[in-house]
Amino acid sequence: MAFRADNPHEIGITLIEGTDPAEGVGMEVAGVVPLAEWRMAAPKGASSELNGLPLTRARVLAITDRCWSCRSKVRGIVGVLVEMPAGTGFVSFTDVAEALAGAADPRELAARGIGQLRHRDSPGIEGGYVSNGCPECDKLIARFLLDDLLAEHLRDGGTYAQLDTGLVLELHVPGLDAWLRRSA
């Protein structure tokens, strides 16, 4: 993937204009400090890396719908919010699906009405992909549907903060580490 550190949009990050890094997403309420503060305050040797890859605090966002198979209520992860020096950034599920699947505790997801994140076969995408699943029947919740629901939510005046699940994870967001180093 070609990457220029001065353009976060190349790695799928959407900066939310006019936001203070902790404002509008409830981070101060949840006891989460802005990313730069968190990294600077972390003691040397603290777990801010995994297998040599830098980790970033990310708030998980999900949207509610009905399962196409069993019709039960489902919440599908649509992405994460990350704190950056330039403000709050949205990273889509597609860009962090593998990292989320490895970092999210299935019990914490289930407590929020979110099914297991795992690789599933898809008739529309050869070889399948890491996807959301129904917590009741484990059927694939299509990412295209979730992307459409997210777009509709935002178009109708909704915000990313309204989709916050309250789940905060440390993830490796591909390409974000170089952009953060350049921005600091």
Coordinates of C-alpha atoms in Angstrom, one line a residue, residues 103-171:
A103 CA -7.9 -8.2 20.1
A104 CA -11.6 -8.3 20.9
D105 CA -12.7 -10.7 23.7
P106 CA -15.8 -12.5 22.3
R107 CA -17.5 -12.3 25.7
E108 CA -17.1 -8.5 25.7
L109 CA -18.6 -8.4 22.2
A110 CA -21.5 -10.7 23.2
A111 CA -22.3 -8.5 26.2
R112 CA -22.8 -5.6 23.7
G113 CA -24.9 -7.7 21.3
I114 CA -22.1 -8.1 18.8
G115 CA -21.4 -11.5 17.4
Q116 CA -18.1 -13.2 16.8
L117 CA -15.6 -11.6 14.5
R118 CA -14.0 -14.3 12.3
H119 CA -13.3 -15.3 8.7
R120 CA -16.4 -16.4 6.9
D121 CA -17.1 -17.4 3.4
S122 CA -19.1 -15.0 1.3
P123 CA -20.9 -15.6 -2.0
G124 CA -20.0 -12.0 -3.0
I125 CA -16.3 -12.0 -2.2
E126 CA -14.1 -14.9 -3.4
G127 CA -12.2 -16.4 -0.4
G128 CA -14.4 -14.6 2.1
Y129 CA -13.3 -12.1 4.7
V130 CA -13.2 -11.3 8.4
S131 CA -16.8 -10.3 9.2
N132 CA -19.3 -9.6 11.9
G133 CA -21.6 -12.5 12.8
C134 CA -25.0 -12.8 14.3
P135 CA -24.7 -13.5 18.0
E136 CA -27.6 -15.9 17.8
C137 CA -27.0 -18.0 14.6
D138 CA -23.5 -16.9 13.6
K139 CA -24.5 -16.0 10.1
L140 CA -22.3 -13.4 8.3
I141 CA -23.4 -9.8 8.6
A142 CA -22.4 -8.3 5.3
R143 CA -19.9 -5.5 5.5
F144 CA -21.6 -3.8 2.5
L145 CA -24.9 -3.6 4.4
L146 CA -23.1 -2.2 7.5
D147 CA -21.3 0.4 5.3
D148 CA -24.7 1.4 3.8
L149 CA -26.3 1.6 7.3
L150 CA -23.3 3.8 8.5
A151 CA -23.6 6.1 5.5
E152 CA -27.4 6.5 6.1
H153 CA -26.8 7.2 9.8
L154 CA -24.3 9.9 9.0
R155 CA -26.4 11.3 6.1
D156 CA -29.4 11.6 8.5
G157 CA -27.4 13.7 10.9
G158 CA -26.1 11.0 13.2
T159 CA -22.6 11.0 14.6
Y160 CA -19.8 8.5 15.2
A161 CA -20.1 9.1 18.9
Q162 CA -23.7 7.8 18.9
L163 CA -22.3 4.4 17.7
D164 CA -19.8 4.1 20.5
T165 CA -20.1 0.7 22.2
G166 CA -18.0 1.6 25.2
L167 CA -15.4 -0.9 24.3
V168 CA -11.8 0.4 24.1
L169 CA -9.1 -1.7 22.6
E170 CA -5.4 -1.3 21.8
L171 CA -5.0 -2.1 18.1

